């Protein structure tokens, strides 16, 4: 999500940056385009307006006329404003001194509360806790049964006894206490914020259970109504935060920005798939970077460290830099990378990728990978070791063997050689460039360079530019340090976001 | 840290090679002899093979005759008591009947603030920037030409422009759904949509409605993925007093639906209404699965006469994307706009109808069996433009 928004902002920024002089009319035009981009991403109208006003305030025409790089100035203002809105700390759950810690989930119908309840239970379990799931949705047919099944899948305890939601919830908390569970998660029925009877009911549930955390569950696809709904639930329940669901879709997720802006309450968790493991803490600063097209390197690194055999990877990387990386290495490493999640998902975490590259990557599913593997498998051992051997007739043979066209094989080999060249010149300490990819790799190149030469510096840079991001990323300020904003730490955080998994 | 290098390397090669492959895939001249790999997806409950390449149909189903399997939550009298709601009734709760944008109506002259107000009301209704801009440009031209001269005239024109936009597509009257099939075939209505929009609930409502018209309805629980989805549909079957064909958790959804269709053909049912698991439109393999479901449901004796896409009225501009992708995959014949009883106005359907020419057929206005009303452009537009309750 957020991709289209960042693409739009990138374009507006790019155009501005190329200008030496910015007139008030230019600025007005850029602001109106930014507003449109925000609205198309479902940012609420008044929030979009306020956002643009704040950007305008950050770059007065006088200031711009004095600046040597006025375009850059506007870009920076947008960057700072986004960080200001989305920024903040990742939630740290503080557990009740007298257990159980009670968590109440509320929201509209179909937002994903029941699934979120089960995912949260699994998440707490992974934190070494011992949760109890309570089904207090007596409204929707089979909602109790759904949570019971999910509880079983997550391997956590389950309770739902009584015929009144308030009783069920109260009883659930007592049960949690009696059984010595340290976290109790209450699922409630979906309700419309304008349904006074049902809003009173959830208020009664809250009063009866005194939850330590009350989260509003919001669908990332929500439109303009998100603010209205969030306000109403906040007034009734005094929310502690928001759980954002269905982030694995392609919605631009403006609702998240709006709710954060209006309520000032953090987005605590984000859910990115239908599996129970697809929920994690939300990292606001990382998300701001993602909106700005700067990728999310921290999450990428965390994910890599969790799944990849680092020793083997280090050896392969060394060969890459020496220029002796073979198609066999490629196959091995591709299998490793595949474990990290979808290629499209990984691409989103990488800074500086062009839209073209991201689009291409998002189309690469297991089938595509299998086809590419098929081509490599149709090469002889010698060919895999030395791709230079592969002439036209060999290409044709490989194509026949793998059921692909000659052009596909040629493209794969060309791409492989370009990558090898890029890595080799990196190894030789040069700044490589890759033709033919629309310059979309500037960020990756730079990151690769840093990763190789000076990991510490990479870390430092990530922290330094406020929300992170590399100097070459489209929105990052040119001078180091000027983009500094809310809440970014260069220390590593546990539990990175999981790439949207494909399928179920 | 160096593992990043590996990732970059792999991604560069894959994405670069993928550019060509995907470009080629979308062109019709796809070289033959490219066997699509079978996709085996790990399921949450039990491993299932989502075999989208062959249309094999193993049977693994149970039938629930119209008796309650799960406790019926809604008392029967509640169903019969509730009178058919209207858009007015549903929206009156939140926004009162059409009063128009008060200020705009009061104003004699058309001022810049009048335009702002019109724009705001459209944007806040999720109509979207493109459609809003198009509408306002038309209005501006009319004002410039002198055909519209005051605030209330302007509002009236906007209203009729919106109604005209919603009148471009042909919409069967009174929410009638097609039962037109070749001799010996059974009509199938397929409900599709992203997660949680209200597919299963809408089926309950459609079953209640069709049953009320004296039709013999069979429900097919084609959501075998989500926990307790079958039980949910069975409860609706009991409420609306219709039979339900259930599959085991993790069973092939196509098989469950095909079984229902065969049963319906053999036993003289008038229509099969099939549920499907919620799926995001950007998940290629799940969309493939849906295509297969449609193919299988269309196989003798079945004939798919309606594919209804359920869209949640709270959804913003992403609904357009949903409509595009679902209709490309399974040729959507109509839209059900659910949860219209909330505070969201669902204006994105204006853009959907304008761009994709798919008619909205129903509004979902509550959680009871009778809370489904035939879509009617005038009433919808009036609700869309109504003042906020606290204006
Ligand atoms: N207020 C209101 N609630 C509705 C309406 N339609 C559905 N719902 C509620 O929305 C929630 C989700 O509905 P479901 O029918 O389970 O949605 P679904 O699309 O089948 O969901 P999945 O199968 O999980 O993808 C339930 O709580 C329904 O009661 C409506 O028109 N108005
Ligand atoms: Mg359902």
XYZ file of C-alpha atoms in Angstrom, chain A residues 7-355:
349
model
C 4.823 7.505 -6.793
C 2.728 10.615 -7.136
C 4.742 12.540 -4.599
C 7.938 11.391 -6.255
C 6.817 12.791 -9.564
C 5.725 16.126 -8.161
C 8.949 16.386 -6.205
C 11.100 15.439 -9.153
C 9.556 18.130 -11.289
C 9.975 20.788 -8.631
C 13.496 19.842 -7.867
C 14.556 20.396 -11.436
C 13.527 24.037 -11.294
C 15.868 26.813 -10.325
C 13.103 29.260 -9.525
C 9.704 28.654 -8.075
C 6.937 31.189 -8.489
C 3.940 31.399 -6.153
C 1.922 29.854 -8.985
C 4.309 26.894 -9.173
C 3.962 26.379 -5.474
C 0.184 26.580 -5.595
C 0.130 24.077 -8.410
C 2.390 21.671 -6.559
C 0.281 21.958 -3.431
C -2.874 21.263 -5.346
C -1.259 18.204 -6.862
C -0.179 17.033 -3.448
C -3.723 17.487 -2.214
C -5.048 15.417 -5.108
C -2.499 12.699 -4.443
C -3.541 12.584 -0.798
C -7.241 12.494 -1.625
C -6.759 9.733 -4.137
C -5.013 7.813 -1.410
C -8.165 8.230 0.740
C -6.702 10.777 3.113
C -9.655 12.560 4.658
C -10.466 15.917 3.083
C -9.861 18.155 6.083
C -6.662 16.276 6.865
C -5.468 16.693 3.273
C -6.211 20.400 3.507
C -4.432 20.802 6.808
C -1.491 18.835 5.479
C -1.126 21.151 2.493
C -1.529 24.241 4.657
C 1.263 23.037 6.886
C 3.498 22.319 3.929
C 2.769 25.799 2.598
C 3.622 27.296 5.967
C 6.930 25.478 5.947
C 7.912 26.991 2.624
C 6.888 30.599 2.251
C 7.503 32.242 -1.084
C 10.075 34.585 0.479
C 12.044 31.694 1.863
C 11.872 29.949 -1.472
C 13.080 32.962 -3.377
C 16.128 33.148 -1.127
C 16.865 29.474 -1.412
C 19.321 28.234 -3.992
C 17.383 25.036 -4.423
C 13.746 26.002 -3.965
C 12.388 22.752 -5.369
C 14.394 20.849 -2.823
C 12.918 23.082 -0.149
C 9.354 22.105 -1.020
C 10.276 18.473 -1.167
C 11.820 18.720 2.252
C 8.731 20.411 3.642
C 6.525 17.543 2.462
C 8.949 15.069 3.925
C 8.976 16.782 7.302
C 5.225 17.092 7.398
C 4.742 13.410 6.643
C 7.156 12.454 9.359
C 5.379 14.816 11.717
C 2.033 13.190 10.984
C 3.010 9.552 10.862
C 6.023 9.628 13.109
C 6.169 8.476 16.653
C 7.337 5.559 18.637
C 6.484 1.941 18.067
C 4.074 0.831 20.751
C 5.557 -0.899 23.757
C 3.011 -2.944 25.615
C 3.255 -2.480 29.362
C 1.720 -5.401 31.133
C -0.568 -4.947 34.091
C 1.160 -5.393 37.411
C -1.819 -7.423 38.482
C -2.576 -9.748 35.550
C -4.386 -10.271 33.332
C -3.688 -7.409 30.938
C -7.026 -6.886 29.245
C -7.234 -5.897 25.595
C -10.491 -4.809 24.025
C -11.008 -4.818 20.265
C -13.775 -2.763 18.706
C -14.699 -1.586 15.252
C -17.089 -1.606 12.328
C -18.532 -4.781 10.846
C -16.087 -6.665 8.681
C -13.004 -4.701 9.734
C -11.276 -7.887 10.794
C -11.657 -7.931 14.593
C -12.048 -11.656 15.065
C -9.056 -12.554 12.947
C -7.061 -9.780 14.605
C -7.966 -11.123 18.050
C -6.524 -14.511 17.140
C -3.442 -12.973 15.536
C -2.840 -10.859 18.617
C -3.146 -13.956 20.781
C -0.525 -15.655 18.670
C 1.661 -12.555 18.839
C 1.449 -12.410 22.630
C 2.168 -16.098 22.780
C 5.309 -15.466 20.759
C 6.258 -12.841 23.358
C 6.163 -15.595 25.942
C 2.730 -14.701 27.264
C -0.187 -16.917 27.953
C -3.287 -15.361 26.444
C -6.983 -16.128 26.659
C -9.332 -15.311 23.778
C -12.845 -14.235 24.669
C -15.601 -14.237 22.055
C -18.072 -11.517 22.987
C -19.500 -11.155 19.491
C -22.891 -12.730 19.967
C -24.299 -10.856 17.037
C -22.801 -12.262 13.864
C -23.738 -15.837 13.075
C -20.909 -18.268 13.862
C -18.561 -15.547 15.150
C -18.012 -17.484 18.369
C -17.313 -20.662 16.454
C -14.872 -18.777 14.227
C -12.856 -17.530 17.195
C -12.992 -20.922 18.871
C -11.446 -22.534 15.790
C -8.835 -19.804 15.492
C -7.946 -20.122 19.179
C -7.353 -23.795 18.620
C -5.138 -23.047 15.636
C -3.155 -20.522 17.642
C -2.982 -22.959 20.524
C -4.421 -20.575 23.088
C -7.267 -20.827 25.562
C -10.753 -19.726 24.654
C -13.804 -18.612 26.572
C -17.325 -17.556 25.689
C -20.010 -18.243 28.211
C -23.200 -16.317 28.670
C -25.918 -14.823 26.531
C -25.159 -11.154 27.030
C -21.991 -9.614 25.588
C -21.213 -7.681 28.771
C -21.514 -10.845 30.889
C -19.443 -12.847 28.443
C -16.684 -10.246 28.561
C -16.742 -9.910 32.338
C -16.781 -13.637 32.778
C -13.903 -13.927 30.315
C -11.697 -11.633 32.364
C -12.559 -13.509 35.574
C -11.776 -16.752 33.815
C -8.449 -15.342 32.703
C -7.642 -14.423 36.273
C -8.759 -17.802 37.616
C -6.738 -19.715 35.026
C -3.716 -17.522 35.522
C -3.664 -16.165 31.979
C -1.677 -12.971 31.778
C -3.366 -11.491 28.702
C -7.090 -11.511 27.936
C -8.214 -10.447 24.465
C -11.852 -9.496 24.032
C -13.429 -9.755 20.583
C -16.621 -7.739 20.243
C -19.339 -7.558 17.603
C -18.934 -5.171 14.716
C -20.997 -2.038 15.138
C -21.697 1.183 13.317
C -20.503 4.275 15.107
C -23.950 5.815 14.644
C -25.762 2.910 16.270
C -26.295 4.362 19.720
C -27.610 1.200 21.335
C -24.603 -0.843 20.216
C -22.134 1.924 21.087
C -23.652 1.990 24.587
C -23.204 -1.773 24.721
C -19.497 -1.643 23.930
C -19.109 1.155 26.477
C -20.701 -1.173 29.025
C -18.294 -3.952 28.065
C -15.441 -1.548 28.577
C -16.793 -0.398 31.940
C -17.228 -3.978 33.110
C -13.745 -5.125 32.132
C -11.576 -1.992 32.516
C -9.332 -2.884 29.593
C -5.683 -1.809 29.741
C -5.649 -1.353 26.010
C -8.564 -0.547 23.741
C -7.797 -0.833 20.062
C -9.933 0.243 17.164
C -9.622 -2.183 14.262
C -9.653 -0.360 10.928
C -9.607 -1.713 7.416
C -6.806 -0.132 5.354
C -9.251 0.268 2.480
C -11.484 2.648 4.421
C -12.367 5.908 2.740
C -13.402 9.310 4.021
C -15.538 7.847 6.792
C -12.499 6.614 8.731
C -12.135 9.839 10.690
C -15.795 10.007 11.604
C -15.752 6.418 12.823
C -12.502 6.766 14.706
C -13.689 9.885 16.495
C -16.946 8.256 17.519
C -15.201 5.175 18.903
C -12.616 7.320 20.649
C -15.306 9.388 22.333
C -17.072 6.252 23.516
C -14.090 4.140 24.486
C -11.039 6.391 24.862
C -8.906 4.445 22.425
C -5.270 3.595 23.050
C -4.495 2.919 19.446
C -5.467 1.441 16.155
C -4.916 -1.911 14.498
C -4.680 -1.515 10.751
C -5.848 -4.562 8.799
C -5.703 -5.831 5.220
C -2.460 -4.007 4.524
C -1.610 -6.724 2.049
C -4.118 -5.216 -0.356
C -3.294 -2.450 -2.772
C -5.228 0.293 -0.993
C -3.234 3.450 -0.540
C -4.032 3.518 3.120
C -4.743 7.204 3.560
C -7.175 6.282 6.316
C -4.241 5.385 8.538
C -2.724 8.801 8.037
C -6.046 10.562 8.670
C -6.813 8.691 11.850
C -3.351 9.317 13.213
C -3.663 12.982 12.329
C -7.069 13.492 13.886
C -6.840 11.305 16.983
C -3.134 11.509 17.583
C -3.382 7.886 18.684
C -0.734 5.504 17.418
C -1.237 2.760 14.921
C -0.210 -0.018 17.232
C -0.340 -3.110 15.061
C -0.584 -3.799 11.382
C -1.938 -6.915 9.786
C -0.703 -8.040 6.397
C -2.307 -11.339 5.547
C -4.754 -14.042 6.424
C -2.395 -16.279 8.353
C -2.265 -16.015 12.122
C 1.369 -14.973 11.947
C 0.623 -12.024 9.703
C 0.472 -9.364 12.384
C 3.192 -7.272 13.901
C 3.857 -4.038 15.684
C 3.531 -1.020 13.465
C 6.671 1.051 12.965
C 5.486 4.562 12.139
C 8.852 5.962 11.116
C 9.461 3.082 8.774
C 6.048 3.570 7.249
C 6.766 7.227 6.592
C 9.860 6.178 4.694
C 7.856 3.721 2.706
C 5.366 6.375 1.707
C 8.223 8.511 0.538
C 9.606 5.712 -1.546
C 12.620 5.265 0.667
C 12.006 1.654 1.409
C 12.250 0.107 4.792
C 15.754 -1.181 5.141
C 15.508 -2.060 8.810
C 12.624 -4.422 8.222
C 14.441 -5.897 5.272
C 17.547 -6.595 7.310
C 15.574 -8.097 10.154
C 13.732 -10.326 7.802
C 16.932 -11.396 6.118
C 18.551 -12.256 9.398
C 15.627 -14.362 10.436
C 15.465 -16.458 7.310
C 18.742 -16.501 5.468
C 21.692 -18.738 6.157
C 24.097 -15.886 6.784
C 27.314 -17.816 6.500
C 26.499 -19.184 3.086
C 25.148 -15.805 2.040
C 28.376 -14.129 3.063
C 30.391 -16.527 0.913
C 28.131 -15.964 -2.054
C 28.280 -12.224 -1.525
C 32.055 -12.374 -1.545
C 31.947 -14.216 -4.853
C 29.530 -11.635 -6.176
C 31.966 -8.861 -5.409
C 34.853 -10.800 -6.926
C 32.866 -11.372 -10.069
C 32.844 -15.159 -9.709
C 29.170 -15.493 -8.847
C 27.691 -18.379 -10.838
C 24.215 -19.458 -11.834
C 24.536 -22.188 -9.199
C 25.073 -19.527 -6.563
C 22.132 -17.744 -8.037
C 19.876 -20.768 -7.642
C 20.972 -21.342 -4.047
C 20.538 -17.755 -3.043
C 17.261 -17.372 -4.855
C 15.886 -20.182 -2.758
C 17.042 -18.374 0.356
C 15.549 -15.079 -0.687
C 12.304 -16.771 -1.647
C 11.870 -17.803 1.969
C 11.770 -14.168 2.991
C 8.494 -13.568 1.245
C 7.266 -12.368 -2.084
C 9.750 -10.556 -4.295
C 7.255 -7.741 -4.726
C 7.075 -7.380 -0.965
C 10.870 -7.287 -0.612
C 11.023 -4.706 -3.339
C 8.735 -2.435 -1.359
C 11.203 -2.455 1.485
C 14.055 -1.410 -0.754
C 14.813 2.231 -1.145
C 15.065 4.030 -4.412
C 13.266 1.540 -6.570
C 11.468 2.951 -9.558
C 7.816 2.240 -10.121
